[in-house]
Amino acid sequence: MLTKNLKRQNFLILGGLLLAILMGLNACGDSEETIQAERKSLMEAVYASGYIQAEGEYELVAQSEGVLKEQLVQEGEIVKAGQTLFTIESNSAQAQLDNALRAYRLAEANAKESSPRLQEVQSAMKMAEDKYLADSINFRRYQNLWEKQATSEAAYDAARLSFEQSKEAFQKSRHALKLLRDQLQFEKEQALNNLKIARESSGFYQIKSKADGIFFQAYKEVGELVRPGQPIALLGKGNTFFANLSVDEQDVMRIQKGQKVILKIDAYPDMHFKAILHKIYAKVDPREQSLRVDALLEDSLPAAYTGLALEANIVISEKQNALVVPRTLILAGDSVEIMTEEGKQKVKIEKGIETLNEIEIISGISEETEIIKP
């Protein structure tokens, strides 16, 4: 009788355990977490990073060596074409200019008719001319006497020789005066050219803006030494900016000019800016494995800053009312696991637009489908 009761108790215990296991299995089946696809706008984009750059950015370069004496504008100021921004001090350049100016003034004075050099030659020519005129008159007188047989041949020949010699001397002195005038005029013109060159060279010591725009940055401080070819400032247009972007080489074939670009600038975390892809460069950087592209901003920046870091999405395609699921639901072979009345089932899906976190579903499931989370 005792053995029979023990068997019955063991049977009840086993039955209870089996029932608990079955209930646990059912509970596990009922605890599968599911999600449904939703309708929303979806955008496929290529990621890029970069920085803001002003259109027409250029570096001002020193043309001569010297000490930076003055900075006449400050960062952020608007400048005009030809405006002097810096002055450079150089003792040797000033000395060259002073020497050129003195040389020109001397040459200019020498070229005047009243100059001592010209006066001396003019006086010599006047004396030669006076003697020539006197000898000419005397020779004509002896000619008349010779024709009348009223003078000797020796006296006639002496008068003729004196006339010819004074005539030659006068012609030589007149030619010498012309040569001297030409020489002094040439020296004046040469001195003027040297002065212009010296002034132009001194102009290299005034660093001027090439175009209207904004003075963004000075690379050198007053008192520093600058050398020819050394950049000393950054300037550019202040009313037009673009995004200098780097795109991964794997995405190069997906982009083209005219695509919309959405910019997120670090300095303005709560704002988005629209831009248009307007230039694609031809060379991929082999080290960075990226390609440079430029996107022209359509929206205005709150302030005219260049060099601001940013991230960008180059829009490849957009769709309204797309059927979208999280990317994490997609299994190998472009499939999802769904819950049906018969239980779990894996179904094939066709994908559309893909983003970093979401995927558009073209076919395979509907909005009512219960998708099991992996």
PDB file of C-alpha atoms in Angstrom, residues 59-60 71-77 85-86 214-222 231-235:
ATOM      1  CA  GLU A  59      47.292  84.175 -49.854  1.00  0.00           C
ATOM      2  CA  LEU A  60      49.095  87.501 -50.025  1.00  0.00           C
ATOM      3  CA  GLN A  71      49.342  96.028 -40.284  1.00  0.00           C
ATOM      4  CA  LEU A  72      46.694  98.458 -41.460  1.00  0.00           C
ATOM      5  CA  VAL A  73      43.600  96.192 -41.242  1.00  0.00           C
ATOM      6  CA  GLN A  74      42.297  93.633 -38.768  1.00  0.00           C
ATOM      7  CA  GLU A  75      40.894  90.123 -39.235  1.00  0.00           C
ATOM      8  CA  GLY A  76      37.296  90.183 -40.443  1.00  0.00           C
ATOM      9  CA  GLU A  77      37.487  93.645 -42.023  1.00  0.00           C
ATOM     10  CA  LEU A  85      47.245  96.111 -45.895  1.00  0.00           C
ATOM     11  CA  PHE A  86      50.865  95.938 -44.693  1.00  0.00           C
ATOM     12  CA  ILE A 214      37.489  90.051 -46.460  1.00  0.00           C
ATOM     13  CA  PHE A 215      40.794  89.999 -44.597  1.00  0.00           C
ATOM     14  CA  PHE A 216      40.560  86.618 -42.856  1.00  0.00           C
ATOM     15  CA  GLN A 217      43.936  86.080 -41.213  1.00  0.00           C
ATOM     16  CA  ALA A 218      47.408  87.580 -40.807  1.00  0.00           C
ATOM     17  CA  TYR A 219      50.206  85.007 -40.733  1.00  0.00           C
ATOM     18  CA  LYS A 220      52.857  87.461 -39.529  1.00  0.00           C
ATOM     19  CA  GLU A 221      52.972  89.964 -36.681  1.00  0.00           C
ATOM     20  CA  VAL A 222      54.392  93.479 -36.708  1.00  0.00           C
ATOM     21  CA  PRO A 231      52.685  84.140 -47.410  1.00  0.00           C
ATOM     22  CA  ILE A 232      51.692  86.794 -44.898  1.00  0.00           C
ATOM     23  CA  ALA A 233      47.868  86.888 -45.011  1.00  0.00           C
ATOM     24  CA  LEU A 234      44.720  85.053 -46.135  1.00  0.00           C
ATOM     25  CA  LEU A 235      41.918  86.864 -47.977  1.00  0.00           C
TER      26      LEU A 235
END
